Amino acid sequence: MSVVLTELSDRILTVTINRPEKLNALNGEVVEGLRSAFHGAKSNGDVGAVILTGAGEKAFVAGADIATFRELTPISARDYARRGQVVLDLIETLGKPVIAAINGFALGGGCEVAMACSIRVASKNARLGQPEVNLGLIPGYAGTQRLARLVGKGRALELILTAEPITADEAHRIGLVNRVVEPGELTATCRDMAKKILSKAPIAVRHALEAVNHGLEMPFDEAELFEATLFGLCVASEDMKEGVAAFLEKRPAKFSGK
Ligand code: COA
């Protein structure tokens, strides 16, 4: 059985990290499986949105596979961190919404994977954190960067320095997750959210993702210019004409993705 499973239905690709006996810890095979799944999702026109989750009831991902850390050297550790960062960048810049369905522990690399997603929905029993300092390490899949951008420097440093996991409700309070739901409602909530986004103009959705993801890394005035350019590009789409016409004609829009 593969360590990363994919299933496509209704234009939603569900990617499931499948090592439940090790709480879906990320080893090289899982990272490569994620790269391959998201690479495929990017180029597959039948995929409109992705839901990323973990197999079993206990964990989304309980972190990088600690068993593999014994063999690391400074050089291989740097390569290891870069490989993971590149895969998480691929998730973040997919051009399609990616929803993390956090069904349990999201620790270390698991929290970092979730943060690379566009939106995070957590089940009430989820626990999130960056416990790397317990192991004499720091986050290496861009956790120091994405966490500070998502929740602010002070809260990011508290999570990273104390290594204490937080509950889903606390993660919601500080803005680390978008929603908290009962475990039995997690899949349906994520699918409803994906379907809602899929009903919108696809080019506008792609440009909105790009404006936020890339714009946040630019000086404000350059980001404004970038946003204005993408706004202008949207006007070239048939979907923009359809969306405006549908509103004025008081009917639902029929978007073609062109
Ligand atoms: N890497 C490798 N194996 C891991 C793992 C990880 N990050 N997290 C869990 N596992 C393995 C355990 O070793 C155990 O394997 P075993 O049954 O062969 O002994 C199995 O998954 C189940 O985990 P277990 O620790 O027995 O479950 P628990 O409910 O008692 O505790 C956690 C759950 C998440 C609190 C605990 O597993 C944990 O602290 N994991 C490490 C979290 C971490 O530090 N992540 C960041 C890594 S940088």
GROMACS .gro file of C-alpha atoms and ligand atoms in nm:
model
  306
    1MET     CA    1   0.000   0.000   0.000
    2SER     CA    2   0.136   0.340  -0.099
    3VAL     CA    3   0.231   0.587   0.178
    4VAL     CA    4   0.047   0.864  -0.010
    5LEU     CA    5  -0.299   0.787  -0.147
    6THR     CA    6  -0.495   0.997  -0.395
    7GLU     CA    7  -0.861   0.990  -0.484
    8LEU     CA    8  -1.037   1.222  -0.728
    9SER     CA    9  -1.410   1.289  -0.714
   10ASP     CA   10  -1.613   1.597  -0.812
   11ARG     CA   11  -1.289   1.774  -0.917
   12ILE     CA   12  -1.160   1.744  -0.559
   13LEU     CA   13  -0.840   1.545  -0.517
   14THR     CA   14  -0.804   1.397  -0.170
   15VAL     CA   15  -0.441   1.330  -0.081
   16THR     CA   16  -0.401   1.105   0.224
   17ILE     CA   17  -0.069   1.051   0.399
   18ASN     CA   18  -0.088   0.682   0.481
   19ARG     CA   19   0.147   0.565   0.758
   20PRO     CA   20  -0.104   0.549   1.043
   21GLU     CA   21   0.110   0.304   1.244
   22LYS     CA   22   0.376   0.579   1.268
   23LEU     CA   23   0.119   0.858   1.303
   24ASN     CA   24   0.188   0.952   0.937
   25ALA     CA   25   0.541   1.070   1.015
   26LEU     CA   26   0.717   1.214   0.711
   27ASN     CA   27   1.000   0.996   0.580
   28GLY     CA   28   1.168   1.031   0.240
   29GLU     CA   29   0.908   0.810   0.075
   30VAL     CA   30   0.619   1.024   0.205
   31VAL     CA   31   0.786   1.349   0.099
   32GLU     CA   32   0.846   1.205  -0.249
   33GLY     CA   33   0.485   1.077  -0.256
   34LEU     CA   34   0.359   1.425  -0.171
   35ARG     CA   35   0.580   1.582  -0.438
   36SER     CA   36   0.448   1.340  -0.696
   37ALA     CA   37   0.080   1.382  -0.590
   38PHE     CA   38   0.095   1.763  -0.595
   39HIS     CA   39   0.299   1.773  -0.915
   40GLY     CA   40   0.024   1.564  -1.075
   41ALA     CA   41  -0.248   1.784  -0.922
   42LYS     CA   42  -0.090   2.098  -1.066
   43SER     CA   43  -0.092   1.977  -1.425
   44ASN     CA   44  -0.418   1.779  -1.414
   45GLY     CA   45  -0.702   1.998  -1.547
   46ASP     CA   46  -0.958   1.766  -1.384
   47VAL     CA   47  -0.831   1.869  -1.039
   48GLY     CA   48  -0.985   2.195  -0.918
   49ALA     CA   49  -0.903   2.172  -0.547
   50VAL     CA   50  -0.712   1.946  -0.310
   51ILE     CA   51  -0.787   1.821   0.041
   52LEU     CA   52  -0.481   1.699   0.229
   53THR     CA   53  -0.526   1.473   0.532
   54GLY     CA   54  -0.373   1.189   0.733
   55ALA     CA   55  -0.485   0.826   0.753
   56GLY     CA   56  -0.637   0.694   1.076
   57GLU     CA   57  -0.808   0.876   1.357
   58LYS     CA   58  -0.509   0.992   1.557
   59ALA     CA   59  -0.283   1.202   1.339
   60PHE     CA   60  -0.264   1.438   1.047
   61VAL     CA   61   0.117   1.413   1.058
   62ALA     CA   62   0.311   1.371   1.387
   63GLY     CA   63   0.619   1.530   1.235
   64ALA     CA   64   0.924   1.430   1.041
   65ASP     CA   65   1.025   1.068   1.097
   66ILE     CA   66   1.254   1.099   1.398
   67ALA     CA   67   1.401   0.754   1.331
   68THR     CA   68   1.568   0.891   1.018
   69PHE     CA   69   1.739   1.172   1.213
   70ARG     CA   70   2.014   0.948   1.356
   71GLU     CA   71   2.182   0.919   1.016
   72LEU     CA   72   2.178   1.291   0.936
   73THR     CA   73   2.499   1.479   0.872
   74PRO     CA   74   2.512   1.860   0.844
   75ILE     CA   75   2.519   1.833   0.465
   76SER     CA   76   2.243   1.572   0.433
   77ALA     CA   77   2.030   1.759   0.689
   78ARG     CA   78   2.051   2.074   0.479
   79ASP     CA   79   1.949   1.878   0.168
   80TYR     CA   80   1.670   1.713   0.370
   81ALA     CA   81   1.533   2.051   0.480
   82ARG     CA   82   1.556   2.195   0.128
   83ARG     CA   83   1.377   1.893  -0.025
   84GLY     CA   84   1.089   1.936   0.218
   85GLN     CA   85   1.078   2.313   0.169
   86VAL     CA   86   1.051   2.269  -0.209
   87VAL     CA   87   0.758   2.026  -0.172
   88LEU     CA   88   0.579   2.261   0.070
   89ASP     CA   89   0.641   2.552  -0.170
   90LEU     CA   90   0.480   2.339  -0.443
   91ILE     CA   91   0.173   2.293  -0.221
   92GLU     CA   92   0.156   2.666  -0.142
   93THR     CA   93   0.195   2.778  -0.504
   94LEU     CA   94  -0.017   2.505  -0.664
   95GLY     CA   95  -0.249   2.761  -0.825
   96LYS     CA   96  -0.546   2.568  -0.682
   97PRO     CA   97  -0.686   2.581  -0.330
   98VAL     CA   98  -0.544   2.321  -0.092
   99ILE     CA   99  -0.740   2.255   0.228
  100ALA     CA  100  -0.566   2.081   0.518
  101ALA     CA  101  -0.810   1.851   0.698
  102ILE     CA  102  -0.625   1.826   1.031
  103ASN     CA  103  -0.761   1.507   1.183
  104GLY     CA  104  -0.532   1.477   1.487
  105PHE     CA  105  -0.168   1.553   1.574
  106ALA     CA  106  -0.008   1.812   1.343
  107LEU     CA  107   0.334   1.846   1.500
  108GLY     CA  108   0.667   1.965   1.363
  109GLY     CA  109   0.672   1.886   0.991
  110GLY     CA  110   0.299   1.811   1.016
  111CYS     CA  111   0.222   2.163   1.132
  112GLU     CA  112   0.455   2.292   0.860
  113VAL     CA  113   0.272   2.091   0.589
  114ALA     CA  114  -0.062   2.225   0.716
  115MET     CA  115   0.070   2.582   0.708
  116ALA     CA  116   0.170   2.545   0.342
  117CYS     CA  117  -0.198   2.475   0.260
  118SER     CA  118  -0.432   2.760   0.162
  119ILE     CA  119  -0.687   2.691   0.439
  120ARG     CA  120  -0.675   2.476   0.756
  121VAL     CA  121  -0.975   2.300   0.912
  122ALA     CA  122  -0.905   2.111   1.234
  123SER     CA  123  -1.107   1.848   1.415
  124LYS     CA  124  -1.170   1.927   1.782
  125ASN     CA  125  -0.925   1.657   1.893
  126ALA     CA  126  -0.633   1.797   1.688
  127ARG     CA  127  -0.313   1.914   1.856
  128LEU     CA  128  -0.073   2.146   1.678
  129GLY     CA  129   0.280   2.250   1.760
  130GLN     CA  130   0.647   2.284   1.669
  131PRO     CA  131   0.827   2.059   1.921
  132GLU     CA  132   1.167   2.045   1.742
  133VAL     CA  133   1.365   2.206   2.026
  134ASN     CA  134   1.283   1.895   2.232
  135LEU     CA  135   1.511   1.712   1.987
  136GLY     CA  136   1.784   1.974   1.973
  137LEU     CA  137   1.653   2.098   1.639
  138ILE     CA  138   1.455   2.386   1.494
  139PRO     CA  139   1.174   2.366   1.236
  140GLY     CA  140   1.332   2.296   0.896
  141TYR     CA  141   1.038   2.296   0.655
  142ALA     CA  142   0.994   2.676   0.672
  143GLY     CA  143   0.801   2.657   1.000
  144THR     CA  144   0.994   2.949   1.148
  145GLN     CA  145   0.877   3.159   0.854
  146ARG     CA  146   0.518   3.048   0.785
  147LEU     CA  147   0.422   3.029   1.153
  148ALA     CA  148   0.543   3.384   1.222
  149ARG     CA  149   0.358   3.509   0.913
  150LEU     CA  150   0.036   3.331   1.014
  151VAL     CA  151   0.016   3.404   1.387
  152GLY     CA  152   0.271   3.682   1.443
  153LYS     CA  153   0.627   3.674   1.576
  154GLY     CA  154   0.547   3.658   1.949
  155ARG     CA  155   0.306   3.366   1.927
  156ALA     CA  156   0.532   3.184   1.680
  157LEU     CA  157   0.827   3.217   1.913
  158GLU     CA  158   0.620   3.096   2.209
  159LEU     CA  159   0.516   2.782   2.018
  160ILE     CA  160   0.865   2.714   1.885
  161LEU     CA  161   1.058   2.791   2.205
  162THR     CA  162   0.830   2.611   2.452
  163ALA     CA  163   0.766   2.316   2.214
  164GLU     CA  164   0.420   2.288   2.378
  165PRO     CA  165   0.140   2.160   2.151
  166ILE     CA  166  -0.183   2.359   2.155
  167THR     CA  167  -0.543   2.248   2.118
  168ALA     CA  168  -0.746   2.303   1.803
  169ASP     CA  169  -0.951   2.572   1.982
  170GLU     CA  170  -0.635   2.760   2.084
  171ALA     CA  171  -0.499   2.723   1.728
  172HIS     CA  172  -0.824   2.877   1.607
  173ARG     CA  173  -0.803   3.159   1.860
  174ILE     CA  174  -0.454   3.260   1.740
  175GLY     CA  175  -0.537   3.222   1.370
  176LEU     CA  176  -0.335   2.907   1.304
  177VAL     CA  177  -0.645   2.723   1.181
  178ASN     CA  178  -0.948   2.868   1.004
  179ARG     CA  179  -1.216   2.646   1.160
  180VAL     CA  180  -1.263   2.378   1.425
  181VAL     CA  181  -1.527   2.109   1.376
  182GLU     CA  182  -1.633   1.781   1.535
  183PRO     CA  183  -1.419   1.490   1.407
  184GLY     CA  184  -1.718   1.339   1.224
  185GLU     CA  185  -1.776   1.664   1.035
  186LEU     CA  186  -1.420   1.722   0.916
  187THR     CA  187  -1.442   1.562   0.572
  188ALA     CA  188  -1.782   1.710   0.490
  189THR     CA  189  -1.675   2.058   0.602
  190CYS     CA  190  -1.361   2.046   0.386
  191ARG     CA  191  -1.552   1.912   0.084
  192ASP     CA  192  -1.823   2.179   0.122
  193MET     CA  193  -1.554   2.446   0.140
  194ALA     CA  194  -1.378   2.305  -0.169
  195LYS     CA  195  -1.710   2.286  -0.358
  196LYS     CA  196  -1.791   2.645  -0.268
  197ILE     CA  197  -1.453   2.761  -0.406
  198LEU     CA  198  -1.499   2.541  -0.716
  199SER     CA  199  -1.826   2.723  -0.790
  200LYS     CA  200  -1.633   3.052  -0.828
  201ALA     CA  201  -1.440   3.181  -1.131
  202PRO     CA  202  -1.129   2.957  -1.154
  203ILE     CA  203  -0.896   3.221  -1.301
  204ALA     CA  204  -0.996   3.470  -1.032
  205VAL     CA  205  -0.937   3.204  -0.763
  206ARG     CA  206  -0.591   3.130  -0.906
  207HIS     CA  207  -0.501   3.499  -0.922
  208ALA     CA  208  -0.628   3.562  -0.569
  209LEU     CA  209  -0.403   3.282  -0.439
  210GLU     CA  210  -0.110   3.427  -0.630
  211ALA     CA  211  -0.176   3.783  -0.514
  212VAL     CA  212  -0.183   3.680  -0.147
  213ASN     CA  213   0.103   3.424  -0.157
  214HIS     CA  214   0.349   3.625  -0.366
  215GLY     CA  215   0.228   3.970  -0.266
  216LEU     CA  216   0.297   3.901   0.103
  217GLU     CA  217   0.664   3.849   0.021
  218MET     CA  218   0.698   4.183  -0.163
  219PRO     CA  219   0.732   4.542  -0.042
  220PHE     CA  220   0.377   4.681  -0.003
  221ASP     CA  221   0.388   4.918  -0.301
  222GLU     CA  222   0.520   4.643  -0.533
  223ALA     CA  223   0.254   4.405  -0.402
  224GLU     CA  224  -0.012   4.665  -0.481
  225LEU     CA  225   0.121   4.692  -0.835
  226PHE     CA  226   0.124   4.311  -0.864
  227GLU     CA  227  -0.237   4.297  -0.737
  228ALA     CA  228  -0.345   4.566  -0.984
  229THR     CA  229  -0.183   4.373  -1.271
  230LEU     CA  230  -0.360   4.048  -1.174
  231PHE     CA  231  -0.686   4.247  -1.137
  232GLY     CA  232  -0.629   4.370  -1.493
  233LEU     CA  233  -0.559   4.014  -1.615
  234CYS     CA  234  -0.890   3.893  -1.466
  235VAL     CA  235  -1.070   4.145  -1.689
  236ALA     CA  236  -0.933   3.959  -1.992
  237SER     CA  237  -1.120   3.641  -1.887
  238GLU     CA  238  -1.458   3.530  -2.022
  239ASP     CA  239  -1.546   3.446  -1.661
  240MET     CA  240  -1.524   3.811  -1.557
  241LYS     CA  241  -1.767   3.911  -1.833
  242GLU     CA  242  -1.996   3.623  -1.734
  243GLY     CA  243  -1.977   3.705  -1.361
  244VAL     CA  244  -2.062   4.072  -1.413
  245ALA     CA  245  -2.339   3.994  -1.667
  246ALA     CA  246  -2.491   3.729  -1.437
  247PHE     CA  247  -2.503   3.974  -1.147
  248LEU     CA  248  -2.667   4.246  -1.357
  249GLU     CA  249  -2.914   3.996  -1.509
  250LYS     CA  250  -2.994   3.858  -1.160
  251ARG     CA  251  -2.904   3.497  -1.252
  252PRO     CA  252  -2.638   3.251  -1.131
  253ALA     CA  253  -2.306   3.275  -1.318
  254LYS     CA  254  -2.186   2.986  -1.534
  255PHE     CA  255  -1.808   2.997  -1.528
  256SER     CA  256  -1.605   2.820  -1.796
  257GLY     CA  257  -1.256   2.875  -1.654
  258LYS     CA  258  -1.160   3.077  -1.963
  259COA     N1  259   0.870   1.003   1.391
  259COA     C1  260   0.880   0.869   1.395
  259COA     N2  261   0.790   0.790   1.455
  259COA     C2  262   0.688   0.850   1.519
  259COA     C3  263   0.671   0.990   1.521
  259COA     C4  264   0.770   1.067   1.453
  259COA     N3  265   0.760   1.200   1.448
  259COA     N4  266   0.561   1.019   1.593
  259COA     C5  267   0.509   0.902   1.632
  259COA     N5  268   0.585   0.800   1.589
  259COA     C6  269   0.564   0.656   1.608
  259COA     C7  270   0.600   0.612   1.750
  259COA     O1  271   0.740   0.590   1.761
  259COA     C8  272   0.518   0.487   1.761
  259COA     O2  273   0.585   0.384   1.690
  259COA     P1  274   0.599   0.236   1.755
  259COA     O3  275   0.456   0.191   1.777
  259COA     O4  276   0.671   0.157   1.651
  259COA     O5  277   0.673   0.253   1.882
  259COA     C9  278   0.392   0.519   1.684
  259COA     O6  279   0.426   0.626   1.596
  259COA    C10  280   0.278   0.565   1.772
  259COA     O7  281   0.322   0.675   1.849
  259COA     P2  282   0.315   0.682   2.009
  259COA     O8  283   0.425   0.773   2.056
  259COA     O9  284   0.313   0.544   2.065
  259COA    O10  285   0.173   0.749   2.030
  259COA     P3  286   0.125   0.835   2.157
  259COA    O11  287  -0.021   0.852   2.141
  259COA    O12  288   0.176   0.776   2.282
  259COA    O13  289   0.196   0.978   2.140
  259COA    C11  290   0.268   1.173   2.017
  259COA    C12  291   0.165   1.060   2.030
  259COA    C13  292   0.238   1.248   1.889
  259COA    C14  293   0.256   1.269   2.138
  259COA    C15  294   0.411   1.112   2.014
  259COA    O14  295   0.413   1.008   1.915
  259COA    C16  296   0.519   1.209   1.977
  259COA    O15  297   0.560   1.289   2.060
  259COA     N6  298   0.569   1.204   1.852
  259COA    C17  299   0.677   1.289   1.808
  259COA    C18  300   0.628   1.430   1.781
  259COA    C19  301   0.744   1.518   1.738
  259COA    O16  302   0.834   1.549   1.812
  259COA     N7  303   0.737   1.563   1.613
  259COA    C20  304   0.831   1.654   1.556
  259COA    C21  305   0.943   1.583   1.492
  259COA     S1  306   1.061   1.700   1.428
   0.00000   0.00000   0.00000
